PDB file of C-alpha atoms in Angstrom:
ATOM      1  CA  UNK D 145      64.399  55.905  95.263  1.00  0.00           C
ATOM      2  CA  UNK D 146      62.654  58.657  97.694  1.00  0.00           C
ATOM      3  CA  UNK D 147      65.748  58.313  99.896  1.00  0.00           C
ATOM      4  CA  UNK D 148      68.415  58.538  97.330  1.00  0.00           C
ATOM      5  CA  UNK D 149      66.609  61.806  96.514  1.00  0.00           C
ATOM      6  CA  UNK D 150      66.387  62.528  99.962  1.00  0.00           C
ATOM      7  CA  UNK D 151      70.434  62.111 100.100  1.00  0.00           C
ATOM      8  CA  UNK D 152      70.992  64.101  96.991  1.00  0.00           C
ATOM      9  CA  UNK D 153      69.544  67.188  98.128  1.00  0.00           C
ATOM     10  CA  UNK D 154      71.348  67.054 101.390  1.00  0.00           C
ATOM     11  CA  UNK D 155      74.683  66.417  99.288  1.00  0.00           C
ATOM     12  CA  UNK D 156      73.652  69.326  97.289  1.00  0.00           C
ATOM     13  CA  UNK D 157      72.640  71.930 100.057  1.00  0.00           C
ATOM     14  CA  UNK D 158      75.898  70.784 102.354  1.00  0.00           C
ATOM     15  CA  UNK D 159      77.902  71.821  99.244  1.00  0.00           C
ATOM     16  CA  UNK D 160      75.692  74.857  98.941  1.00  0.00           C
ATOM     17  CA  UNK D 161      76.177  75.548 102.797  1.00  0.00           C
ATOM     18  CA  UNK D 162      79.713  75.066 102.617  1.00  0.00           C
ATOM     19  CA  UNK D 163      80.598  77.556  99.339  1.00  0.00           C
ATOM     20  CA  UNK D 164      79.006  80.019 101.425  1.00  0.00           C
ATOM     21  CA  UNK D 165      80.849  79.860 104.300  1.00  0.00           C
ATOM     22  CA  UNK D 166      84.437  80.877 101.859  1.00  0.00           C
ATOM     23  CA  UNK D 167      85.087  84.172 101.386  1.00  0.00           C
ATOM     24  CA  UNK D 168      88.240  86.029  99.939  1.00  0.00           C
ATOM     25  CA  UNK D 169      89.744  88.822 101.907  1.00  0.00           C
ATOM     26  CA  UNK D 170      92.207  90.708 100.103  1.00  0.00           C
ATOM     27  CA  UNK D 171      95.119  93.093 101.256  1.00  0.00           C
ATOM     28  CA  UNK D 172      98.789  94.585 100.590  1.00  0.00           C
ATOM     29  CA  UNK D 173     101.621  94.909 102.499  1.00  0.00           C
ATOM     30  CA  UNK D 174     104.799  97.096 101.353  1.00  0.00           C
ATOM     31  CA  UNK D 175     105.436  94.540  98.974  1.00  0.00           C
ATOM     32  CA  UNK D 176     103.067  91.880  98.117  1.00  0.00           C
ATOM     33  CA  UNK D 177      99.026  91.699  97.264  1.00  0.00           C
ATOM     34  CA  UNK D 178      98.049  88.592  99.637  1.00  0.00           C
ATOM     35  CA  UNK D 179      94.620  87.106  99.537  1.00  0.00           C
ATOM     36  CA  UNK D 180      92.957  83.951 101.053  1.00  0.00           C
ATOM     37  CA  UNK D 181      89.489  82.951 101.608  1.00  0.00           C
ATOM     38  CA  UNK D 182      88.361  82.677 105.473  1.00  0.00           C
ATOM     39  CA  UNK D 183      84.877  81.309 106.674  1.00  0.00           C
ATOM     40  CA  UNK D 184      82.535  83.854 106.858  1.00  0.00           C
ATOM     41  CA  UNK D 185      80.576  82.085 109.884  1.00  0.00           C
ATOM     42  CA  UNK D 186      83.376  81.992 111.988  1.00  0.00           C
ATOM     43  CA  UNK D 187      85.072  85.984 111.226  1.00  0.00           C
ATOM     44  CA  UNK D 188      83.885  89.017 109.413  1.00  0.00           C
ATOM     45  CA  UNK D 189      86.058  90.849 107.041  1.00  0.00           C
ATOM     46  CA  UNK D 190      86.296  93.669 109.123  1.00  0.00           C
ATOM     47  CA  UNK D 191      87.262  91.356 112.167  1.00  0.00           C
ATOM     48  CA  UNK D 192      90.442  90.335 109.891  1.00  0.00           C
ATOM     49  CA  UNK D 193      91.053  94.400 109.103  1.00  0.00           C
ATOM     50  CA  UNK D 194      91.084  95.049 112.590  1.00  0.00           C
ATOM     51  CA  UNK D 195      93.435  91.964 114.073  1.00  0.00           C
ATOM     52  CA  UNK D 196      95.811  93.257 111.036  1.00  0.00           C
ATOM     53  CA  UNK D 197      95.491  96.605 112.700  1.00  0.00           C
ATOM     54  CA  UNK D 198      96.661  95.481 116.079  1.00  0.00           C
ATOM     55  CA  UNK D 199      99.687  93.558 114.921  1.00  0.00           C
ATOM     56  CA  UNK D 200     100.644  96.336 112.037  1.00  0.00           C
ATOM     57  CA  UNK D 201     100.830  98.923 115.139  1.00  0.00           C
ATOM     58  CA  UNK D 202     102.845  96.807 117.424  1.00  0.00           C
ATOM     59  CA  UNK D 203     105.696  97.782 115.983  1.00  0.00           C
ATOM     60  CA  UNK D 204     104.748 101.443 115.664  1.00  0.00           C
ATOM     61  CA  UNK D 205     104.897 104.812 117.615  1.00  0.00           C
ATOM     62  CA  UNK D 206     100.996 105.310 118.700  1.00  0.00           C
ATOM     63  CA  UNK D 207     100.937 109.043 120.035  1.00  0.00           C
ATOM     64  CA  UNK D 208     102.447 112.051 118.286  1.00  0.00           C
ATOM     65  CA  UNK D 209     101.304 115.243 119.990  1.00  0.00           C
ATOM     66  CA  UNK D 210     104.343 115.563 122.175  1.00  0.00           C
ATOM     67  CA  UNK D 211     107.973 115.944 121.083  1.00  0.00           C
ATOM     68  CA  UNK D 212     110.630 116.672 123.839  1.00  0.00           C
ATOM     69  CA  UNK D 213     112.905 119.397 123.566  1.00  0.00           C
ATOM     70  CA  UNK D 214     116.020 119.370 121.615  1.00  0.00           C
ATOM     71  CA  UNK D 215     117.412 123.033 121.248  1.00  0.00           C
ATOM     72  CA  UNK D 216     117.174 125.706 123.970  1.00  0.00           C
ATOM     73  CA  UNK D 217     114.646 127.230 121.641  1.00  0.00           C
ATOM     74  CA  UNK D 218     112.080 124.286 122.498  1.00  0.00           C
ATOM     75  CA  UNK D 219     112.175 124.678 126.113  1.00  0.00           C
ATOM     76  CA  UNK D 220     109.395 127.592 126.152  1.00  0.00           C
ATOM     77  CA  UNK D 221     106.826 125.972 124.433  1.00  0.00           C
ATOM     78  CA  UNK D 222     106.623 122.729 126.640  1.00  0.00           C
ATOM     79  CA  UNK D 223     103.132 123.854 128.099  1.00  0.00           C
ATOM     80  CA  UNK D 224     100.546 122.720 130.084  1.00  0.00           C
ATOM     81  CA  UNK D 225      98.148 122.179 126.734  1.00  0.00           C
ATOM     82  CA  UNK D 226     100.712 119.240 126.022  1.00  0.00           C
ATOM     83  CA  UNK D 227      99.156 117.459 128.755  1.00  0.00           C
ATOM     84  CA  UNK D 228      95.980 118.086 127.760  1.00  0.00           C
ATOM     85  CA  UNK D 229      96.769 117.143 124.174  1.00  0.00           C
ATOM     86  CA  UNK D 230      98.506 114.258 125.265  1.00  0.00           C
ATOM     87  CA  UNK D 231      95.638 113.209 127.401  1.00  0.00           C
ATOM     88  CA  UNK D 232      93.135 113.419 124.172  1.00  0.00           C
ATOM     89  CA  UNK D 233      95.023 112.069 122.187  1.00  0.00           C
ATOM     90  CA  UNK D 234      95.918 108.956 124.707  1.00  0.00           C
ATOM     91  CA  UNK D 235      91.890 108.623 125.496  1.00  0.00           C
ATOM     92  CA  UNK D 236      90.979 108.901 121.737  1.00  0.00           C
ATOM     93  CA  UNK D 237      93.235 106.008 120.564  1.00  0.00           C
ATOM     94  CA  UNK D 238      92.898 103.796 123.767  1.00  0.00           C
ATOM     95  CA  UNK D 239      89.364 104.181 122.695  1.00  0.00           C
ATOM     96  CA  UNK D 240      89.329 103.254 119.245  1.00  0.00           C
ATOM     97  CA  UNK D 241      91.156 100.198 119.918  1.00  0.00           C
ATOM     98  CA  UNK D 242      89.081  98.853 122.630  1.00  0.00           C
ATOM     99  CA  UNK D 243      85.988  99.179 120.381  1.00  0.00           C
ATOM    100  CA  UNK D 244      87.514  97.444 117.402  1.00  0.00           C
ATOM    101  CA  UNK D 245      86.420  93.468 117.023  1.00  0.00           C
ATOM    102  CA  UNK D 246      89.034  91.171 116.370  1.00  0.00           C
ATOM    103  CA  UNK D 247      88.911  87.564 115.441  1.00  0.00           C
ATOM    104  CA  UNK D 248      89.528  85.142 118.997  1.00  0.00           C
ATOM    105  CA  UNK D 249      93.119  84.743 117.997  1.00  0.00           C
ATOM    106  CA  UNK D 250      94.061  87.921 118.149  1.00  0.00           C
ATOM    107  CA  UNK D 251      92.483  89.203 121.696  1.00  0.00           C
ATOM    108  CA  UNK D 252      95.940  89.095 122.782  1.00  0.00           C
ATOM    109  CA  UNK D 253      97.145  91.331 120.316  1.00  0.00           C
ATOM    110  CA  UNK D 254      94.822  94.073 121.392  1.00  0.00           C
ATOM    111  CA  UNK D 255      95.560  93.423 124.873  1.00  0.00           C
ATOM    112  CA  UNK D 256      99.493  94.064 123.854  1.00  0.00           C
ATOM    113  CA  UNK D 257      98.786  97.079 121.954  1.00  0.00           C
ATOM    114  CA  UNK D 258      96.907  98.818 124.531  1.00  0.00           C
ATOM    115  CA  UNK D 259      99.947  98.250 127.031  1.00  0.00           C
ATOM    116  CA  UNK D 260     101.790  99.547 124.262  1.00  0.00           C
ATOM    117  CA  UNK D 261      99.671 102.491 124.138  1.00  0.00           C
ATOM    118  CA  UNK D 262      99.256 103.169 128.225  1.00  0.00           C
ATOM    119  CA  UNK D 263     103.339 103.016 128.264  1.00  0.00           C
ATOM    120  CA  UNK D 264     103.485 105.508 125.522  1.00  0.00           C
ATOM    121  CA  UNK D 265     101.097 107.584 127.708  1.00  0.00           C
ATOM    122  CA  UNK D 266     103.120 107.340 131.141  1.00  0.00           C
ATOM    123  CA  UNK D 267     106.764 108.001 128.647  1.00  0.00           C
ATOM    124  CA  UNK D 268     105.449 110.738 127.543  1.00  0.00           C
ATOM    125  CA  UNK D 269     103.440 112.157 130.538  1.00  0.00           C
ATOM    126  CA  UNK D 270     106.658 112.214 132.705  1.00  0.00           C
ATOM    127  CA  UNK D 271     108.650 113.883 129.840  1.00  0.00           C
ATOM    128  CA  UNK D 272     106.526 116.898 130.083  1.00  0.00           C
ATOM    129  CA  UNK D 273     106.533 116.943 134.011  1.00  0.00           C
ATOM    130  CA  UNK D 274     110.080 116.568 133.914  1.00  0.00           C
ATOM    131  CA  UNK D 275     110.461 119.945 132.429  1.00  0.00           C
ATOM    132  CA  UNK D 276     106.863 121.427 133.791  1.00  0.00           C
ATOM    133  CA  UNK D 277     106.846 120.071 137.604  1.00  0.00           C
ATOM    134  CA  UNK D 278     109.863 118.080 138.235  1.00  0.00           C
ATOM    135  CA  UNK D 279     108.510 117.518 141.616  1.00  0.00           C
ATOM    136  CA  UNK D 280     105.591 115.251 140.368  1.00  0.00           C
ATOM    137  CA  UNK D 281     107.726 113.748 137.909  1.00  0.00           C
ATOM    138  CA  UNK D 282     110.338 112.344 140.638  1.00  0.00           C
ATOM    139  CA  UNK D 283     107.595 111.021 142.376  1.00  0.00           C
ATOM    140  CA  UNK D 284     105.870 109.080 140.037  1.00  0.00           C
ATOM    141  CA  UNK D 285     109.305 108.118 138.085  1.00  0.00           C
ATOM    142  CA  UNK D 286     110.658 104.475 137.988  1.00  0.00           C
ATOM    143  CA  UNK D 287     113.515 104.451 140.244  1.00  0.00           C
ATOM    144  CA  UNK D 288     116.318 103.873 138.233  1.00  0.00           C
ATOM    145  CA  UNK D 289     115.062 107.160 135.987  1.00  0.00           C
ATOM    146  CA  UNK D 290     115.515 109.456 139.041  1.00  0.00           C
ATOM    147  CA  UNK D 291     118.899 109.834 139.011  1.00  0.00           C
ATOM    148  CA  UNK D 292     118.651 112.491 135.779  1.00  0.00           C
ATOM    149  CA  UNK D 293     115.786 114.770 137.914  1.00  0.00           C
ATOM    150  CA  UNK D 294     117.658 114.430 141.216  1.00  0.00           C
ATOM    151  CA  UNK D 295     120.660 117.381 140.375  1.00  0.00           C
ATOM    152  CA  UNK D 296     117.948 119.683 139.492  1.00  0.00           C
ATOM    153  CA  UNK D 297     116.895 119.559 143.226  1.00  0.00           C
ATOM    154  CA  UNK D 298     120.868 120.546 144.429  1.00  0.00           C
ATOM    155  CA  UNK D 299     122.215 123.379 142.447  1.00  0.00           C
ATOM    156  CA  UNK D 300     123.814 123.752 138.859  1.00  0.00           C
ATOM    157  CA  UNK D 301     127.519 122.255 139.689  1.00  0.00           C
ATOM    158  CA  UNK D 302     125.437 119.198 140.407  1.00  0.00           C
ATOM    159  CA  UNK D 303     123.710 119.058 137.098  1.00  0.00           C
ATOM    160  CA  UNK D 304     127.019 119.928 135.039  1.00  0.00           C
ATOM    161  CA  UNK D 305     128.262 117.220 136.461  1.00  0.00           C
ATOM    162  CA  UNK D 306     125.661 114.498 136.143  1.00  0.00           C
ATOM    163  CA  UNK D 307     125.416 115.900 132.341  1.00  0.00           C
ATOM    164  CA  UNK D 308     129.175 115.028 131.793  1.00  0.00           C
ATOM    165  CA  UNK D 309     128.997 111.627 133.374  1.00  0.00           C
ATOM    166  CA  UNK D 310     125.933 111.518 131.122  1.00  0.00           C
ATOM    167  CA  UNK D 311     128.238 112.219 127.796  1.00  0.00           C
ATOM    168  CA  UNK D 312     130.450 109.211 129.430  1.00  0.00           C
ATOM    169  CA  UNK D 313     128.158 106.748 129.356  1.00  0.00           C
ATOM    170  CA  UNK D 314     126.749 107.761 125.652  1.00  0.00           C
ATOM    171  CA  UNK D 315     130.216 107.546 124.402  1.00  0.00           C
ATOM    172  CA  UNK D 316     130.918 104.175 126.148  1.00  0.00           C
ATOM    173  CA  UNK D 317     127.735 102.939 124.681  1.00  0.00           C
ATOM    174  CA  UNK D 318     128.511 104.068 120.939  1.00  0.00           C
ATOM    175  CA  UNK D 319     132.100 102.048 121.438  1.00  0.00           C
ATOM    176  CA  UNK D 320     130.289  98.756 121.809  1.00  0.00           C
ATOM    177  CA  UNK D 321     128.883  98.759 118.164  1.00  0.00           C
ATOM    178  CA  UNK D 322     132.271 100.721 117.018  1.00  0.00           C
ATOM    179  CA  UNK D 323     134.721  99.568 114.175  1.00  0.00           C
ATOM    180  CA  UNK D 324     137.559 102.034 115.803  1.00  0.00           C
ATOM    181  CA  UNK D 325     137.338 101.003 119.326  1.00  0.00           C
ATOM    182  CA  UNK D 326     134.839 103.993 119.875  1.00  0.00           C
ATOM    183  CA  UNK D 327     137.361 107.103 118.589  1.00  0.00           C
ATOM    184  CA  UNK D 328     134.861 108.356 116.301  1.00  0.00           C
ATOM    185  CA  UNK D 329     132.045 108.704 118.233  1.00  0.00           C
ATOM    186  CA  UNK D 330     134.455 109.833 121.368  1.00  0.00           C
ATOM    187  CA  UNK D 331     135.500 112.601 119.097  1.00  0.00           C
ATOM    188  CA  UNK D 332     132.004 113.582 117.769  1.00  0.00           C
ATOM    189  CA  UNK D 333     130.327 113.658 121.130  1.00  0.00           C
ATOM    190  CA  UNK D 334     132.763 115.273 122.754  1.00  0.00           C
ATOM    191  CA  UNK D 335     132.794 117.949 120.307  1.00  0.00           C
ATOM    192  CA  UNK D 336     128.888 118.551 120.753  1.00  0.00           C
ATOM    193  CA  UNK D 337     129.034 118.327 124.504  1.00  0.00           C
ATOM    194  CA  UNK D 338     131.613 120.926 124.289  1.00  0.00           C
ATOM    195  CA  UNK D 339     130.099 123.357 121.781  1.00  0.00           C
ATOM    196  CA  UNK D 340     126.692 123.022 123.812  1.00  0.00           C
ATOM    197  CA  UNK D 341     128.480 124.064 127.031  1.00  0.00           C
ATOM    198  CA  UNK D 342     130.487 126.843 125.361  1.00  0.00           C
ATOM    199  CA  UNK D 343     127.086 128.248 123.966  1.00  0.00           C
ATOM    200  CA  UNK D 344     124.243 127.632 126.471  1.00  0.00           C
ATOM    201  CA  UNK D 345     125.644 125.095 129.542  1.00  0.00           C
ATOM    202  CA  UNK D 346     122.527 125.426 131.650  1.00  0.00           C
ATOM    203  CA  UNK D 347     119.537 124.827 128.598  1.00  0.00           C
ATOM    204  CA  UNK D 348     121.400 122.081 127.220  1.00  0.00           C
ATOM    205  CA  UNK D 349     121.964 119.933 130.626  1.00  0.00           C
ATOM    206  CA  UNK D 350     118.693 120.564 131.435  1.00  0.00           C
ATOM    207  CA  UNK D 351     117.597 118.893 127.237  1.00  0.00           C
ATOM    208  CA  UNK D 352     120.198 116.047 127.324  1.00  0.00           C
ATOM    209  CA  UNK D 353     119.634 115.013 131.126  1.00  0.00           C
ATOM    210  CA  UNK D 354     115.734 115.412 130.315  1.00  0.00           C
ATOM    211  CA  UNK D 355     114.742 114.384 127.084  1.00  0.00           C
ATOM    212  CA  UNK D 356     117.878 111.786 126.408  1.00  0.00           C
ATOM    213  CA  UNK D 357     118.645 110.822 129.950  1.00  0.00           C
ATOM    214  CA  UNK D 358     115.426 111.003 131.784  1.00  0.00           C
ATOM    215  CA  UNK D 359     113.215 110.301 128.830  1.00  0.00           C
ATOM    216  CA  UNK D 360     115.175 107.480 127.156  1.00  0.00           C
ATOM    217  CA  UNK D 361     115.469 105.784 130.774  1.00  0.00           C
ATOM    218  CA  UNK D 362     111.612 106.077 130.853  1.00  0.00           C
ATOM    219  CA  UNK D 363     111.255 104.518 127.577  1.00  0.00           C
ATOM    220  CA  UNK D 364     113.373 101.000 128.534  1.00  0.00           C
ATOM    221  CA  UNK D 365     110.847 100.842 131.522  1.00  0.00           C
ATOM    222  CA  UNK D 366     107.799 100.714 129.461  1.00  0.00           C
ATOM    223  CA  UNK D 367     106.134  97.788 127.396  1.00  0.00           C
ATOM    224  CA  UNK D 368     107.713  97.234 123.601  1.00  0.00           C
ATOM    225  CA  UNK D 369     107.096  94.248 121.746  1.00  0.00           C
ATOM    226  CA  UNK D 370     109.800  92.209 119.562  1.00  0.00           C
ATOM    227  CA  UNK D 371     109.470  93.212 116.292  1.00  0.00           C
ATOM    228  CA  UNK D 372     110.373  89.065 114.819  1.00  0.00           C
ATOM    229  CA  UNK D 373     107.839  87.740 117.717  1.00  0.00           C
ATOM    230  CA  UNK D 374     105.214  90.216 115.920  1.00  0.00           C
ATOM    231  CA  UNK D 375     105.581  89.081 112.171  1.00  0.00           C
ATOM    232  CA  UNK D 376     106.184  84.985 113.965  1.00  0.00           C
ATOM    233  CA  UNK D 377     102.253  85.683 115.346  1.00  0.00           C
ATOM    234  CA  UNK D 378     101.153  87.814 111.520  1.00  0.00           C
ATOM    235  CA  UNK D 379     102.330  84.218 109.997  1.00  0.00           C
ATOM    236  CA  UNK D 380     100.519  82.395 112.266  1.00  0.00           C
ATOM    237  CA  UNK D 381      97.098  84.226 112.902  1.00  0.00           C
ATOM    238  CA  UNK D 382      96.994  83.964 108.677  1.00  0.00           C
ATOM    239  CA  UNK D 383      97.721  80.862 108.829  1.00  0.00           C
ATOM    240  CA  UNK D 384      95.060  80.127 110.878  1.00  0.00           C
ATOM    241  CA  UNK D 385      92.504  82.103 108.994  1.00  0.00           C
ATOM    242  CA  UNK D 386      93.471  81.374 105.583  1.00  0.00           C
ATOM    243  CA  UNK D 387      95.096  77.997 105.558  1.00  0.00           C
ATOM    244  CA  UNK D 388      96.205  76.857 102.361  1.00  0.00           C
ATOM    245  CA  UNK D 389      93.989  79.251 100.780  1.00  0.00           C
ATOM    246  CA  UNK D 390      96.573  82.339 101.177  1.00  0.00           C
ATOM    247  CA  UNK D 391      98.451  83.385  98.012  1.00  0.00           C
ATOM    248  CA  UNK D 392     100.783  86.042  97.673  1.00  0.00           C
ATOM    249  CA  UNK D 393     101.858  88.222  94.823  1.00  0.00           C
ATOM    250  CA  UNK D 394     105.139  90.322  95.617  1.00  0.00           C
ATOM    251  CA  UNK D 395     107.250  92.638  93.534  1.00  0.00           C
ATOM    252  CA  UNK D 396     111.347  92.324  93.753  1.00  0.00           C
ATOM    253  CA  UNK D 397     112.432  94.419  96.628  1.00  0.00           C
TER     254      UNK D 397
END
């Protein structure tokens, strides 16, 4: 009798052990209020919050304090404080991440975001040298982006012309997703590229070879995840956490 006692306490407190180990974390997305309960002796709450944070910025522009030049107007106020902004800001965020906890499944999604981050960092470093110390900028560019600094080193017949073989390739580009064979966009770009050179020809090579040849170039170099492969691992790291626990409420789109 003593050991069926024995037995029912142990029943008792391994039921009592186990209800404590099931929590319910709650969130929202755009659409839906999800919850699921995860075992508190394996992840924290806030470990959750945080792996959500690394695969909810994947997808997502991480620094903001520089925007390149788009009007003649713009060109003055690229400035030596954007680097320094740009290095804050770069230090500050690389920082928060690294000192966030994530559950073990999602290490590698803080790894990925802070290569997202550094790229963001070198994109936008070299868009402000491009236009501050083109020098520096050439030499620290991938090689396939020098071509859009190089006519700045000749003379300004060189950059004219690298500009118009720029407004070539754009307009070849917007014909592959064309309905028309590409006359619309032809017609459109060719009307900017000619009002911009009727109006101010050297400012506006110097904007579209920097910030959409040089700049755009820079960008394809760089680290971006793929935006399906990032919700494919959101599924799965819930899945993982929650199991069959996770419920989701969602409104009609």
């Amino acid at each position: 009798m003593k050991c069926y006692s024995v037995l029912a306490v142990s029943i008792l407190l391994s039921a009592v052990t186990n209800i404590a180990q099931a929590e319910v974390y709650k969130w929202q997305d755009e659409l839906c209020d999800i919850q699921g309960e995860f075992d508190n002796k394996k992840y924290s709450a806030k470990q959750i919050e945080n792996s959500h944070f690394m695969l909810n910025n994947l997808t997502s522009k991480q620094l903001h304090s520089f925007s390149s030049p788009v009007y003649p107007s713009d060109l003055n106020r690229v400035s030596k404080s954007d680097l320094d902004n740009l290095n804050q800001e770069y230090q500050a965020r690389k920082r928060k991440v690294e000192q966030l906890e994530v559950v073990p499944q999602a290490q590698t999604y803080k790894r990925e975001l802070l290569k997202s981050i550094e790229g963001e960092y070198v994109r936008d470093k070299l868009s402000i040298l491009a236009y501050l110390d083109p020098i520096q900028a050439m030499r620290m560019s991938p090689l396939m982006c020098k071509q859009y600094l190089a006519p700045f080193f000749k003379d300004e017949t060189a950059v004219q012309n690298k500009w118009q073989e720029l407004v070539e390739e754009q307009i070849q580009e917007q014909t592959l997703f064309s309905n028309d064979g590409g006359k619309y966009s032809r017609n459109l770009t060719t009307e900017r590229y000619q009002s911009q050179k009727a109006s101010d020809p050297e400012n506006y090579a110097k904007i579209n070879l920097l910030t959409y040849g040089f700049s755009n170039c820079v960008n394809d170099q760089i680290y971006h995840t793929d935006s399906e492969k990032v919700f494919a691992n959101y599924n799965r790291l819930n899945k993982t956490i929650f199991g069959k626990s996770l419920k989701m409420v969602c409104e009609e789109p």
